[in-house]
């Protein structure tokens, strides 16, 4: 058992030496969106989108649940998938999306995505 533990520790140490930071971040999906510049990661983009959704929610009086739905809509989830994630019925999801559209003043998801994207700053 001790031999296996030593081998595991040696393997982990060796892999840390051999794998560069670039390989690690690319492997784990945190690659740069601006290839070469290395300034904006997928996680940064998610954070900017979440903040924009929070600003829109506050400015236009969305409920917490509507804000959750908005974030998932901005990630491109279908209403059915959002319903599965939040454990609510499809009819409830349709109601949430209608309320979001009405409060923000848009007619459909494309307009909503453009609206939120304009506030990502």
C-alpha positions as a printed Julia matrix, in Angstrom:
121×3 Matrix{Float64}:
   0.0    0.0     0.0
   2.84   2.38    0.85
   4.44   1.64   -2.52
   1.26   2.66   -4.34
   1.06   5.89   -2.34
   4.67   6.74   -3.2
   4.02   6.01   -6.88
   0.93   8.22   -6.9
   2.79  11.11   -5.27
   5.68  10.69   -7.74
   3.28  10.6   -10.68
   1.47  13.75   -9.55
   4.76  15.59   -8.98
   6.07  14.53  -12.39
   2.86  15.55  -14.15
   2.98  18.98  -12.5
   6.49  19.48  -13.84
   5.69  18.28  -17.35
   2.37  20.06  -17.91
   2.65  23.78  -18.58
   0.12  26.32  -17.33
  -1.11  26.82  -20.89
  -1.79  23.1   -21.33
  -3.56  22.97  -17.98
  -5.84  25.92  -18.63
  -6.68  24.73  -22.14
  -7.33  21.19  -20.93
  -9.69  22.41  -18.23
 -11.67  24.76  -20.49
 -10.31  28.05  -19.24
  -8.66  28.92  -22.54
  -8.36  32.5   -23.63
 -11.15  33.85  -25.81
  -8.72  36.38  -27.3
  -6.15  33.9   -28.57
  -2.7   35.3   -28.08
  -3.62  38.15  -25.75
  -4.45  35.88  -22.81
  -6.57  38.55  -21.16
 -10.13  37.2   -21.26
 -11.06  33.67  -20.22
 -14.34  31.8   -20.54
 -14.79  32.28  -16.8
 -14.31  36.03  -17.19
 -16.96  36.06  -19.9
 -19.4   34.16  -17.66
 -18.76  36.64  -14.85
 -19.38  39.63  -17.15
 -22.63  38.08  -18.35
 -23.79  37.34  -14.79
 -23.03  40.91  -13.74
 -24.9   42.3   -16.74
 -27.89  40.11  -15.84
 -27.75  41.38  -12.26
 -27.7   45.0   -13.49
 -30.65  44.36  -15.8
 -32.54  42.57  -13.01
 -32.02  45.44  -10.6
 -32.78  48.18  -13.13
 -35.93  46.53  -14.51
 -37.33  45.0   -11.31
 -36.85  41.32  -12.06
 -37.42  38.88   -9.23
 -34.57  36.66   -8.04
 -36.06  33.72   -9.91
 -36.43  35.78  -13.08
 -32.78  36.79  -12.74
 -31.79  33.11  -12.46
 -33.8   32.36  -15.58
 -32.23  35.33  -17.37
 -28.7   34.08  -16.65
 -29.55  30.62  -17.96
 -31.23  32.11  -21.03
 -28.08  34.11  -21.71
 -26.1   30.86  -21.56
 -28.29  29.58  -24.38
 -30.34  27.08  -22.38
 -33.77  26.2   -23.74
 -36.77  26.88  -21.53
 -37.18  23.12  -21.07
 -33.59  22.76  -19.88
 -33.93  25.76  -17.56
 -37.06  24.14  -16.12
 -35.09  20.96  -15.46
 -32.26  22.91  -13.82
 -34.62  24.87  -11.59
 -37.15  22.06  -11.05
 -40.13  23.97  -12.42
 -42.79  23.16  -15.02
 -42.56  24.27  -18.65
 -45.6   26.49  -18.17
 -43.84  28.25  -15.29
 -40.79  28.78  -17.5
 -42.96  30.32  -20.2
 -44.45  32.65  -17.6
 -41.02  33.67  -16.31
 -39.74  34.36  -19.83
 -42.85  36.42  -20.71
 -42.4   38.48  -17.53
 -38.73  39.07  -18.32
 -39.51  40.16  -21.9
 -42.29  42.47  -20.72
 -40.28  44.06  -17.9
 -37.21  44.62  -20.07
 -39.24  45.71  -23.09
 -38.15  43.16  -25.69
 -40.15  40.83  -27.88
 -38.06  37.67  -28.03
 -34.91  35.9   -26.87
 -32.69  37.35  -29.6
 -33.66  40.89  -28.62
 -33.11  39.99  -24.97
 -29.62  38.61  -25.67
 -28.69  41.75  -27.61
 -30.12  43.91  -24.82
 -28.11  42.19  -22.09
 -24.95  41.97  -24.24
 -25.07  45.74  -24.67
 -24.85  46.1   -20.88
 -21.91  43.75  -20.32
 -19.29  46.49  -20.06
